[in-house]
mmCIF file of N, CA, C and O in Angstrom:
data_model
loop_
_atom_site.group_PDB
_atom_site.id
_atom_site.type_symbol
_atom_site.label_atom_id
_atom_site.label_comp_id
_atom_site.label_asym_id
_atom_site.label_seq_id
_atom_site.Cartn_x
_atom_site.Cartn_y
_atom_site.Cartn_z
ATOM 1 N N MET A 1 36.332 -106.504 2.888
ATOM 2 C CA MET A 1 35.574 -105.272 2.847
ATOM 3 C C MET A 1 35.887 -104.542 1.535
ATOM 4 O O MET A 1 37.023 -104.377 1.174
ATOM 5 N N THR A 2 34.879 -104.137 0.823
ATOM 6 C CA THR A 2 35.054 -103.398 -0.420
ATOM 7 C C THR A 2 35.094 -101.915 -0.110
ATOM 8 O O THR A 2 34.244 -101.405 0.612
ATOM 9 N N GLN A 3 36.082 -101.244 -0.667
ATOM 10 C CA GLN A 3 36.204 -99.800 -0.446
ATOM 11 C C GLN A 3 35.722 -99.063 -1.687
ATOM 12 O O GLN A 3 36.126 -99.367 -2.796
ATOM 13 N N HIS A 4 34.838 -98.100 -1.513
ATOM 14 C CA HIS A 4 34.318 -97.302 -2.613
ATOM 15 C C HIS A 4 34.856 -95.882 -2.474
ATOM 16 O O HIS A 4 34.980 -95.356 -1.388
ATOM 17 N N SER A 5 35.172 -95.265 -3.602
ATOM 18 C CA SER A 5 35.721 -93.912 -3.558
ATOM 19 C C SER A 5 35.351 -93.166 -4.826
ATOM 20 O O SER A 5 35.262 -93.754 -5.895
ATOM 21 N N ASP A 6 35.147 -91.879 -4.681
ATOM 22 C CA ASP A 6 34.933 -91.022 -5.843
ATOM 23 C C ASP A 6 36.264 -90.605 -6.450
ATOM 24 O O ASP A 6 36.292 -89.916 -7.456
ATOM 25 N N TYR A 7 37.371 -91.009 -5.823
ATOM 26 C CA TYR A 7 38.690 -90.541 -6.216
ATOM 27 C C TYR A 7 39.516 -91.589 -6.936
ATOM 28 O O TYR A 7 40.574 -91.286 -7.468
ATOM 29 N N LYS A 8 39.075 -92.833 -6.961
ATOM 30 C CA LYS A 8 39.834 -93.909 -7.593
ATOM 31 C C LYS A 8 38.889 -94.860 -8.305
ATOM 32 O O LYS A 8 37.831 -95.209 -7.779
ATOM 33 N N VAL A 9 39.306 -95.305 -9.504
ATOM 34 C CA VAL A 9 38.600 -96.363 -10.216
ATOM 35 C C VAL A 9 39.646 -97.423 -10.536
ATOM 36 O O VAL A 9 40.628 -97.145 -11.240
ATOM 37 N N SER A 10 39.483 -98.610 -10.025
ATOM 38 C CA SER A 10 40.413 -99.701 -10.288
ATOM 39 C C SER A 10 40.209 -100.243 -11.692
ATOM 40 O O SER A 10 39.114 -100.144 -12.254
ATOM 41 N N GLN A 11 41.244 -100.841 -12.254
ATOM 42 C CA GLN A 11 41.196 -101.342 -13.625
ATOM 43 C C GLN A 11 40.001 -102.252 -13.855
ATOM 44 O O GLN A 11 39.325 -102.150 -14.874
ATOM 45 N N GLY A 12 39.705 -103.122 -12.909
ATOM 46 C CA GLY A 12 38.588 -104.045 -13.071
ATOM 47 C C GLY A 12 37.224 -103.383 -13.053
ATOM 48 O O GLY A 12 36.226 -104.006 -13.390
ATOM 49 N N SER A 13 37.168 -102.130 -12.666
ATOM 50 C CA SER A 13 35.893 -101.409 -12.600
ATOM 51 C C SER A 13 35.635 -100.520 -13.809
ATOM 52 O O SER A 13 34.592 -99.874 -13.882
ATOM 53 N N THR A 14 36.578 -100.455 -14.754
ATOM 54 C CA THR A 14 36.368 -99.614 -15.929
ATOM 55 C C THR A 14 35.343 -100.265 -16.856
ATOM 56 O O THR A 14 35.115 -101.471 -16.805
ATOM 57 N N THR A 15 34.722 -99.453 -17.695
ATOM 58 C CA THR A 15 33.728 -99.956 -18.643
ATOM 59 C C THR A 15 34.208 -99.705 -20.058
ATOM 60 O O THR A 15 35.131 -98.927 -20.291
ATOM 61 N N HIS A 16 33.573 -100.355 -21.014
ATOM 62 C CA HIS A 16 33.922 -100.188 -22.424
ATOM 63 C C HIS A 16 32.787 -99.496 -23.157
ATOM 64 O O HIS A 16 31.616 -99.777 -22.904
ATOM 65 N N GLY A 17 33.174 -98.625 -24.089
ATOM 66 C CA GLY A 17 32.204 -97.911 -24.894
ATOM 67 C C GLY A 17 31.879 -98.649 -26.179
ATOM 68 O O GLY A 17 32.477 -99.673 -26.493
ATOM 69 N N LYS A 18 30.966 -98.110 -26.940
ATOM 70 C CA LYS A 18 30.496 -98.754 -28.172
ATOM 71 C C LYS A 18 31.573 -98.867 -29.241
ATOM 72 O O LYS A 18 31.497 -99.728 -30.105
ATOM 73 N N ASP A 19 32.604 -98.019 -29.186
ATOM 74 C CA ASP A 19 33.675 -98.061 -30.182
ATOM 75 C C ASP A 19 34.916 -98.790 -29.666
ATOM 76 O O ASP A 19 35.963 -98.748 -30.296
ATOM 77 N N GLY A 20 34.817 -99.440 -28.496
ATOM 78 C CA GLY A 20 35.932 -100.192 -27.957
ATOM 79 C C GLY A 20 36.801 -99.428 -26.978
ATOM 80 O O GLY A 20 37.739 -99.986 -26.416
ATOM 81 N N GLU A 21 36.481 -98.168 -26.737
ATOM 82 C CA GLU A 21 37.270 -97.371 -25.801
ATOM 83 C C GLU A 21 37.017 -97.822 -24.364
ATOM 84 O O GLU A 21 35.957 -98.314 -24.037
ATOM 85 N N HIS A 22 38.023 -97.674 -23.520
ATOM 86 C CA HIS A 22 37.906 -97.979 -22.096
ATOM 87 C C HIS A 22 37.579 -96.667 -21.374
ATOM 88 O O HIS A 22 38.349 -95.718 -21.456
ATOM 89 N N HIS A 23 36.447 -96.604 -20.704
ATOM 90 C CA HIS A 23 36.096 -95.426 -19.917
ATOM 91 C C HIS A 23 36.795 -95.560 -18.571
ATOM 92 O O HIS A 23 36.497 -96.467 -17.791
ATOM 93 N N LEU A 24 37.755 -94.668 -18.310
ATOM 94 C CA LEU A 24 38.599 -94.792 -17.130
ATOM 95 C C LEU A 24 38.004 -94.139 -15.894
ATOM 96 O O LEU A 24 37.891 -94.766 -14.850
ATOM 97 N N ILE A 25 37.658 -92.851 -15.998
ATOM 98 C CA ILE A 25 37.115 -92.136 -14.840
ATOM 99 C C ILE A 25 36.330 -90.928 -15.335
ATOM 100 O O ILE A 25 36.633 -90.382 -16.398
ATOM 101 N N LYS A 26 35.324 -90.542 -14.571
ATOM 102 C CA LYS A 26 34.496 -89.392 -14.927
ATOM 103 C C LYS A 26 34.504 -88.417 -13.759
ATOM 104 O O LYS A 26 34.296 -88.815 -12.615
ATOM 105 N N GLY A 27 34.770 -87.160 -14.073
ATOM 106 C CA GLY A 27 34.734 -86.109 -13.061
ATOM 107 C C GLY A 27 33.463 -85.300 -13.190
ATOM 108 O O GLY A 27 32.525 -85.687 -13.882
ATOM 109 N N GLU A 28 33.441 -84.147 -12.547
ATOM 110 C CA GLU A 28 32.265 -83.288 -12.590
ATOM 111 C C GLU A 28 32.035 -82.688 -13.972
ATOM 112 O O GLU A 28 30.902 -82.482 -14.384
ATOM 113 N N SER A 29 33.119 -82.389 -14.703
ATOM 114 C CA SER A 29 32.933 -81.743 -16.008
ATOM 115 C C SER A 29 33.754 -82.370 -17.127
ATOM 116 O O SER A 29 33.770 -81.849 -18.237
ATOM 117 N N SER A 30 34.438 -83.475 -16.869
ATOM 118 C CA SER A 30 35.212 -84.140 -17.914
ATOM 119 C C SER A 30 35.303 -85.628 -17.613
ATOM 120 O O SER A 30 34.967 -86.076 -16.532
ATOM 121 N N SER A 31 35.754 -86.377 -18.604
ATOM 122 C CA SER A 31 35.995 -87.800 -18.398
ATOM 123 C C SER A 31 37.230 -88.212 -19.186
ATOM 124 O O SER A 31 37.641 -87.529 -20.125
ATOM 125 N N MET A 32 37.829 -89.341 -18.778
ATOM 126 C CA MET A 32 39.045 -89.830 -19.406
ATOM 127 C C MET A 32 38.781 -91.222 -19.971
ATOM 128 O O MET A 32 38.080 -92.028 -19.359
ATOM 129 N N ARG A 33 39.340 -91.450 -21.156
ATOM 130 C CA ARG A 33 39.188 -92.763 -21.774
ATOM 131 C C ARG A 33 40.510 -93.195 -22.382
ATOM 132 O O ARG A 33 41.391 -92.375 -22.634
ATOM 133 N N LEU A 34 40.611 -94.489 -22.638
ATOM 134 C CA LEU A 34 41.829 -95.082 -23.185
ATOM 135 C C LEU A 34 41.478 -95.870 -24.424
ATOM 136 O O LEU A 34 40.514 -96.645 -24.425
ATOM 137 N N TRP A 35 42.236 -95.657 -25.470
ATOM 138 C CA TRP A 35 42.158 -96.494 -26.673
ATOM 139 C C TRP A 35 43.324 -97.463 -26.527
ATOM 140 O O TRP A 35 44.477 -97.047 -26.513
ATOM 141 N N HIS A 36 43.039 -98.743 -26.381
ATOM 142 C CA HIS A 36 44.059 -99.736 -26.066
ATOM 143 C C HIS A 36 44.165 -100.777 -27.172
ATOM 144 O O HIS A 36 43.184 -101.465 -27.479
ATOM 145 N N ASN A 37 45.341 -100.844 -27.775
ATOM 146 C CA ASN A 37 45.612 -101.816 -28.849
ATOM 147 C C ASN A 37 44.603 -101.730 -29.986
ATOM 148 O O ASN A 37 44.155 -102.752 -30.506
ATOM 149 N N GLU A 38 44.260 -100.519 -30.383
ATOM 150 C CA GLU A 38 43.342 -100.344 -31.516
ATOM 151 C C GLU A 38 44.101 -100.691 -32.797
ATOM 152 O O GLU A 38 45.180 -100.176 -33.066
ATOM 153 N N GLN A 39 43.516 -101.564 -33.571
ATOM 154 C CA GLN A 39 44.154 -102.108 -34.764
ATOM 155 C C GLN A 39 43.815 -101.291 -36.011
ATOM 156 O O GLN A 39 42.713 -100.724 -36.103
ATOM 157 N N PRO A 40 44.727 -101.246 -36.986
ATOM 158 C CA PRO A 40 44.461 -100.487 -38.220
ATOM 159 C C PRO A 40 43.159 -100.891 -38.919
ATOM 160 O O PRO A 40 42.412 -100.027 -39.356
ATOM 161 N N GLN A 41 42.862 -102.170 -38.989
ATOM 162 C CA GLN A 41 41.647 -102.607 -39.692
ATOM 163 C C GLN A 41 40.380 -102.158 -38.981
ATOM 164 O O GLN A 41 39.328 -102.065 -39.587
ATOM 165 N N ASP A 42 40.466 -101.837 -37.695
ATOM 166 C CA ASP A 42 39.288 -101.403 -36.942
ATOM 167 C C ASP A 42 38.810 -100.009 -37.348
ATOM 168 O O ASP A 42 37.706 -99.610 -36.984
ATOM 169 N N THR A 43 39.631 -99.257 -38.075
ATOM 170 C CA THR A 43 39.272 -97.877 -38.413
ATOM 171 C C THR A 43 39.146 -97.659 -39.920
ATOM 172 O O THR A 43 39.044 -96.531 -40.366
ATOM 173 N N ALA A 44 39.127 -98.716 -40.678
ATOM 174 C CA ALA A 44 39.092 -98.604 -42.141
ATOM 175 C C ALA A 44 37.849 -97.884 -42.649
ATOM 176 O O ALA A 44 37.908 -97.173 -43.646
ATOM 177 N N ASP A 45 36.713 -98.057 -41.985
ATOM 178 C CA ASP A 45 35.446 -97.505 -42.476
ATOM 179 C C ASP A 45 34.950 -96.301 -41.680
ATOM 180 O O ASP A 45 33.762 -95.974 -41.714
ATOM 181 N N LYS A 46 35.829 -95.621 -40.976
ATOM 182 C CA LYS A 46 35.420 -94.457 -40.183
ATOM 183 C C LYS A 46 34.973 -93.328 -41.111
ATOM 184 O O LYS A 46 35.593 -93.071 -42.132
ATOM 185 N N THR A 47 33.886 -92.676 -40.747
ATOM 186 C CA THR A 47 33.412 -91.523 -41.516
ATOM 187 C C THR A 47 33.508 -90.283 -40.636
ATOM 188 O O THR A 47 33.399 -90.372 -39.406
ATOM 189 N N PRO A 48 33.712 -89.110 -41.235
ATOM 190 C CA PRO A 48 33.806 -87.876 -40.449
ATOM 191 C C PRO A 48 32.530 -87.646 -39.636
ATOM 192 O O PRO A 48 31.428 -87.952 -40.084
ATOM 193 N N HIS A 49 32.720 -87.132 -38.437
ATOM 194 C CA HIS A 49 31.599 -86.809 -37.556
ATOM 195 C C HIS A 49 32.033 -85.693 -36.617
ATOM 196 O O HIS A 49 33.208 -85.357 -36.533
ATOM 197 N N ALA A 50 31.079 -85.123 -35.920
ATOM 198 C CA ALA A 50 31.354 -84.072 -34.933
ATOM 199 C C ALA A 50 30.783 -84.518 -33.595
ATOM 200 O O ALA A 50 29.778 -85.233 -33.537
ATOM 201 N N ASN A 51 31.437 -84.112 -32.511
ATOM 202 C CA ASN A 51 30.975 -84.444 -31.166
ATOM 203 C C ASN A 51 30.552 -83.186 -30.423
ATOM 204 O O ASN A 51 31.016 -82.091 -30.735
ATOM 205 N N ALA A 52 29.741 -83.367 -29.407
ATOM 206 C CA ALA A 52 29.264 -82.247 -28.591
ATOM 207 C C ALA A 52 30.219 -81.985 -27.430
ATOM 208 O O ALA A 52 29.816 -81.448 -26.411
ATOM 209 N N TYR A 53 31.463 -82.392 -27.579
ATOM 210 C CA TYR A 53 32.483 -82.187 -26.553
ATOM 211 C C TYR A 53 33.851 -81.960 -27.203
ATOM 212 O O TYR A 53 34.060 -82.319 -28.356
ATOM 213 N N GLU A 54 34.748 -81.333 -26.454
ATOM 214 C CA GLU A 54 36.134 -81.142 -26.885
ATOM 215 C C GLU A 54 36.935 -82.365 -26.447
ATOM 216 O O GLU A 54 36.705 -82.919 -25.379
ATOM 217 N N THR A 55 37.884 -82.780 -27.298
ATOM 218 C CA THR A 55 38.745 -83.911 -26.978
ATOM 219 C C THR A 55 40.191 -83.444 -26.941
ATOM 220 O O THR A 55 40.660 -82.784 -27.873
ATOM 221 N N LEU A 56 40.896 -83.797 -25.868
ATOM 222 C CA LEU A 56 42.338 -83.598 -25.754
ATOM 223 C C LEU A 56 42.946 -84.983 -25.628
ATOM 224 O O LEU A 56 42.464 -85.796 -24.828
ATOM 225 N N GLY A 57 43.977 -85.266 -26.415
ATOM 226 C CA GLY A 57 44.540 -86.606 -26.396
ATOM 227 C C GLY A 57 46.047 -86.634 -26.418
ATOM 228 O O GLY A 57 46.710 -85.639 -26.734
ATOM 229 N N TYR A 58 46.576 -87.811 -26.087
ATOM 230 C CA TYR A 58 48.016 -88.056 -26.064
ATOM 231 C C TYR A 58 48.261 -89.471 -26.581
ATOM 232 O O TYR A 58 47.653 -90.431 -26.082
ATOM 233 N N VAL A 59 49.134 -89.596 -27.590
ATOM 234 C CA VAL A 59 49.470 -90.898 -28.157
ATOM 235 C C VAL A 59 50.573 -91.528 -27.305
ATOM 236 O O VAL A 59 51.668 -90.976 -27.194
ATOM 237 N N ILE A 60 50.276 -92.669 -26.723
ATOM 238 C CA ILE A 60 51.244 -93.398 -25.918
ATOM 239 C C ILE A 60 52.127 -94.261 -26.815
ATOM 240 O O ILE A 60 53.344 -94.307 -26.651
ATOM 241 N N GLN A 61 51.488 -94.933 -27.773
ATOM 242 C CA GLN A 61 52.191 -95.851 -28.665
ATOM 243 C C GLN A 61 51.440 -95.942 -29.978
ATOM 244 O O GLN A 61 50.211 -95.855 -29.992
ATOM 245 N N GLY A 62 52.164 -96.118 -31.071
ATOM 246 C CA GLY A 62 51.551 -96.324 -32.371
ATOM 247 C C GLY A 62 51.542 -95.074 -33.220
ATOM 248 O O GLY A 62 52.237 -94.095 -32.933
ATOM 249 N N LYS A 63 50.739 -95.142 -34.265
ATOM 250 C CA LYS A 63 50.654 -94.035 -35.213
ATOM 251 C C LYS A 63 49.225 -93.958 -35.726
ATOM 252 O O LYS A 63 48.604 -94.981 -36.043
ATOM 253 N N VAL A 64 48.703 -92.732 -35.810
ATOM 254 C CA VAL A 64 47.334 -92.519 -36.256
ATOM 255 C C VAL A 64 47.289 -91.273 -37.134
ATOM 256 O O VAL A 64 48.042 -90.333 -36.920
ATOM 257 N N GLU A 65 46.426 -91.307 -38.125
ATOM 258 C CA GLU A 65 46.200 -90.152 -38.986
ATOM 259 C C GLU A 65 44.868 -89.541 -38.553
ATOM 260 O O GLU A 65 43.833 -90.203 -38.590
ATOM 261 N N LEU A 66 44.912 -88.299 -38.103
ATOM 262 C CA LEU A 66 43.727 -87.593 -37.620
ATOM 263 C C LEU A 66 43.417 -86.462 -38.588
ATOM 264 O O LEU A 66 44.297 -85.666 -38.913
ATOM 265 N N THR A 67 42.181 -86.420 -39.059
ATOM 266 C CA THR A 67 41.745 -85.336 -39.927
ATOM 267 C C THR A 67 40.699 -84.531 -39.162
ATOM 268 O O THR A 67 39.691 -85.077 -38.709
ATOM 269 N N VAL A 68 40.982 -83.230 -38.981
ATOM 270 C CA VAL A 68 40.093 -82.319 -38.258
ATOM 271 C C VAL A 68 39.788 -81.146 -39.169
ATOM 272 O O VAL A 68 40.700 -80.458 -39.630
ATOM 273 N N ASP A 69 38.504 -80.930 -39.465
ATOM 274 C CA ASP A 69 38.078 -79.837 -40.340
ATOM 275 C C ASP A 69 38.898 -79.777 -41.626
ATOM 276 O O ASP A 69 39.314 -78.710 -42.071
ATOM 277 N N GLY A 70 39.168 -80.950 -42.219
ATOM 278 C CA GLY A 70 39.875 -81.027 -43.498
ATOM 279 C C GLY A 70 41.389 -80.998 -43.403
ATOM 280 O O GLY A 70 42.071 -81.163 -44.404
ATOM 281 N N GLN A 71 41.956 -80.787 -42.237
ATOM 282 C CA GLN A 71 43.413 -80.776 -42.049
ATOM 283 C C GLN A 71 43.843 -82.137 -41.501
ATOM 284 O O GLN A 71 43.367 -82.578 -40.462
ATOM 285 N N THR A 72 44.765 -82.811 -42.218
ATOM 286 C CA THR A 72 45.218 -84.136 -41.817
ATOM 287 C C THR A 72 46.559 -84.049 -41.099
ATOM 288 O O THR A 72 47.495 -83.424 -41.593
ATOM 289 N N LEU A 73 46.605 -84.690 -39.928
ATOM 290 C CA LEU A 73 47.799 -84.710 -39.088
ATOM 291 C C LEU A 73 48.210 -86.156 -38.853
ATOM 292 O O LEU A 73 47.354 -87.014 -38.643
ATOM 293 N N THR A 74 49.507 -86.427 -38.862
ATOM 294 C CA THR A 74 50.005 -87.737 -38.485
ATOM 295 C C THR A 74 50.537 -87.630 -37.064
ATOM 296 O O THR A 74 51.388 -86.790 -36.773
ATOM 297 N N LEU A 75 49.999 -88.460 -36.182
ATOM 298 C CA LEU A 75 50.353 -88.429 -34.768
ATOM 299 C C LEU A 75 51.085 -89.709 -34.399
ATOM 300 O O LEU A 75 50.667 -90.808 -34.793
ATOM 301 N N GLU A 76 52.175 -89.554 -33.635
ATOM 302 C CA GLU A 76 52.973 -90.686 -33.186
ATOM 303 C C GLU A 76 53.157 -90.594 -31.674
ATOM 304 O O GLU A 76 52.771 -89.599 -31.058
ATOM 305 N N ALA A 77 53.778 -91.611 -31.095
ATOM 306 C CA ALA A 77 54.023 -91.642 -29.652
ATOM 307 C C ALA A 77 54.643 -90.324 -29.193
ATOM 308 O O ALA A 77 55.584 -89.820 -29.810
ATOM 309 N N GLY A 78 54.082 -89.750 -28.143
ATOM 310 C CA GLY A 78 54.568 -88.491 -27.592
ATOM 311 C C GLY A 78 53.836 -87.266 -28.105
ATOM 312 O O GLY A 78 53.988 -86.177 -27.553
ATOM 313 N N ASP A 79 53.018 -87.423 -29.151
ATOM 314 C CA ASP A 79 52.261 -86.296 -29.702
ATOM 315 C C ASP A 79 50.937 -86.129 -28.951
ATOM 316 O O ASP A 79 50.289 -87.110 -28.578
ATOM 317 N N SER A 80 50.552 -84.875 -28.760
ATOM 318 C CA SER A 80 49.251 -84.538 -28.187
ATOM 319 C C SER A 80 48.381 -83.939 -29.284
ATOM 320 O O SER A 80 48.892 -83.432 -30.279
ATOM 321 N N TYR A 81 47.074 -83.987 -29.095
ATOM 322 C CA TYR A 81 46.165 -83.457 -30.112
ATOM 323 C C TYR A 81 44.907 -82.905 -29.448
ATOM 324 O O TYR A 81 44.603 -83.188 -28.297
ATOM 325 N N ARG A 82 44.197 -82.108 -30.237
ATOM 326 C CA ARG A 82 42.960 -81.485 -29.791
ATOM 327 C C ARG A 82 41.939 -81.551 -30.910
ATOM 328 O O ARG A 82 42.257 -81.245 -32.065
ATOM 329 N N VAL A 83 40.727 -81.927 -30.578
ATOM 330 C CA VAL A 83 39.605 -81.880 -31.508
ATOM 331 C C VAL A 83 38.552 -80.990 -30.856
ATOM 332 O O VAL A 83 37.971 -81.350 -29.830
ATOM 333 N N PRO A 84 38.316 -79.790 -31.417
ATOM 334 C CA PRO A 84 37.343 -78.870 -30.818
ATOM 335 C C PRO A 84 35.910 -79.430 -30.856
ATOM 336 O O PRO A 84 35.555 -80.231 -31.730
ATOM 337 N N LYS A 85 35.125 -79.001 -29.918
ATOM 338 C CA LYS A 85 33.701 -79.332 -29.890
ATOM 339 C C LYS A 85 33.084 -78.918 -31.223
ATOM 340 O O LYS A 85 33.309 -77.812 -31.713
ATOM 341 N N GLY A 86 32.335 -79.822 -31.858
ATOM 342 C CA GLY A 86 31.631 -79.515 -33.095
ATOM 343 C C GLY A 86 32.468 -79.624 -34.356
ATOM 344 O O GLY A 86 31.940 -79.448 -35.455
ATOM 345 N N ALA A 87 33.762 -79.939 -34.252
ATOM 346 C CA ALA A 87 34.626 -80.038 -35.439
ATOM 347 C C ALA A 87 34.429 -81.380 -36.140
ATOM 348 O O ALA A 87 34.425 -82.432 -35.495
ATOM 349 N N GLN A 88 34.266 -81.329 -37.451
ATOM 350 C CA GLN A 88 34.196 -82.560 -38.238
ATOM 351 C C GLN A 88 35.574 -83.227 -38.185
ATOM 352 O O GLN A 88 36.594 -82.590 -38.428
ATOM 353 N N HIS A 89 35.598 -84.513 -37.861
ATOM 354 C CA HIS A 89 36.878 -85.208 -37.766
ATOM 355 C C HIS A 89 36.709 -86.707 -37.996
ATOM 356 O O HIS A 89 35.616 -87.251 -37.892
ATOM 357 N N THR A 90 37.822 -87.335 -38.296
ATOM 358 C CA THR A 90 37.886 -88.788 -38.409
ATOM 359 C C THR A 90 39.330 -89.195 -38.166
ATOM 360 O O THR A 90 40.231 -88.353 -38.176
ATOM 361 N N TYR A 91 39.545 -90.461 -37.931
ATOM 362 C CA TYR A 91 40.905 -90.937 -37.745
ATOM 363 C C TYR A 91 41.080 -92.307 -38.386
ATOM 364 O O TYR A 91 40.119 -93.036 -38.618
ATOM 365 N N ARG A 92 42.338 -92.600 -38.687
ATOM 366 C CA ARG A 92 42.706 -93.885 -39.281
ATOM 367 C C ARG A 92 43.972 -94.354 -38.579
ATOM 368 O O ARG A 92 44.998 -93.674 -38.606
ATOM 369 N N VAL A 93 43.894 -95.490 -37.927
ATOM 370 C CA VAL A 93 45.054 -96.049 -37.229
ATOM 371 C C VAL A 93 46.000 -96.642 -38.269
ATOM 372 O O VAL A 93 45.602 -97.446 -39.103
ATOM 373 N N LEU A 94 47.258 -96.215 -38.217
ATOM 374 C CA LEU A 94 48.282 -96.702 -39.137
ATOM 375 C C LEU A 94 49.130 -97.808 -38.515
ATOM 376 O O LEU A 94 49.587 -98.709 -39.217
ATOM 377 N N GLU A 95 49.383 -97.709 -37.207
ATOM 378 C CA GLU A 95 50.103 -98.724 -36.432
ATOM 379 C C GLU A 95 49.350 -98.896 -35.124
ATOM 380 O O GLU A 95 48.800 -97.925 -34.598
ATOM 381 N N VAL A 96 49.328 -100.095 -34.579
ATOM 382 C CA VAL A 96 48.574 -100.389 -33.357
ATOM 383 C C VAL A 96 48.680 -99.221 -32.381
ATOM 384 O O VAL A 96 49.773 -98.771 -32.062
ATOM 385 N N LEU A 97 47.523 -98.738 -31.935
ATOM 386 C CA LEU A 97 47.443 -97.486 -31.193
ATOM 387 C C LEU A 97 47.046 -97.678 -29.733
ATOM 388 O O LEU A 97 46.111 -98.420 -29.418
ATOM 389 N N ASN A 98 47.768 -96.975 -28.859
ATOM 390 C CA ASN A 98 47.389 -96.781 -27.461
ATOM 391 C C ASN A 98 47.407 -95.278 -27.241
ATOM 392 O O ASN A 98 48.430 -94.633 -27.462
ATOM 393 N N ALA A 99 46.282 -94.734 -26.828
ATOM 394 C CA ALA A 99 46.177 -93.281 -26.613
ATOM 395 C C ALA A 99 45.200 -93.033 -25.465
ATOM 396 O O ALA A 99 44.275 -93.811 -25.235
ATOM 397 N N VAL A 100 45.427 -91.946 -24.774
ATOM 398 C CA VAL A 100 44.532 -91.544 -23.688
ATOM 399 C C VAL A 100 43.893 -90.207 -24.064
ATOM 400 O O VAL A 100 44.541 -89.373 -24.700
ATOM 401 N N GLU A 101 42.615 -90.051 -23.752
ATOM 402 C CA GLU A 101 41.901 -88.828 -24.088
ATOM 403 C C GLU A 101 41.097 -88.321 -22.896
ATOM 404 O O GLU A 101 40.616 -89.117 -22.085
ATOM 405 N N VAL A 102 40.954 -87.013 -22.841
ATOM 406 C CA VAL A 102 40.068 -86.358 -21.883
ATOM 407 C C VAL A 102 39.022 -85.622 -22.709
ATOM 408 O O VAL A 102 39.375 -84.912 -23.661
ATOM 409 N N ILE A 103 37.767 -85.821 -22.370
ATOM 410 C CA ILE A 103 36.702 -85.122 -23.088
ATOM 411 C C ILE A 103 35.943 -84.228 -22.117
ATOM 412 O O ILE A 103 35.713 -84.574 -20.961
ATOM 413 N N THR A 104 35.613 -83.023 -22.625
ATOM 414 C CA THR A 104 34.928 -82.023 -21.822
ATOM 415 C C THR A 104 33.791 -81.416 -22.641
ATOM 416 O O THR A 104 34.045 -80.934 -23.731
ATOM 417 N N PRO A 105 32.550 -81.428 -22.177
ATOM 418 C CA PRO A 105 32.117 -82.067 -20.948
ATOM 419 C C PRO A 105 32.135 -83.586 -21.114
ATOM 420 O O PRO A 105 32.069 -84.098 -22.224
ATOM 421 N N GLY A 106 32.245 -84.296 -20.008
ATOM 422 C CA GLY A 106 32.316 -85.755 -20.029
ATOM 423 C C GLY A 106 31.016 -86.387 -20.442
ATOM 424 O O GLY A 106 29.954 -85.788 -20.342
ATOM 425 N N GLU A 107 31.119 -87.596 -20.919
ATOM 426 C CA GLU A 107 29.921 -88.359 -21.318
ATOM 427 C C GLU A 107 29.410 -89.171 -20.160
ATOM 428 O O GLU A 107 30.120 -89.677 -19.367
#
């Protein structure tokens, strides 16, 4: 018997986005995604862009350089970050990255 729930999404039921992110779960007003083993070469050609949502993130492993509205931050394991809705930003992975993000409103 298959059990369905609005409260749990099993690993095998997650989906992948166009940029390689794992879409973990979506709530009424936010969603959570995982960047898993993102490689430095995968972000070499990233260009600044803005999103119609706010992003809150946490670096689990690795190192990434995040530029938000012209300010560059180096983020490592244990660091949290925020990208405001509409802010021009880009990132460059420096060491293999695992990070989790919550976006509001969710996609």
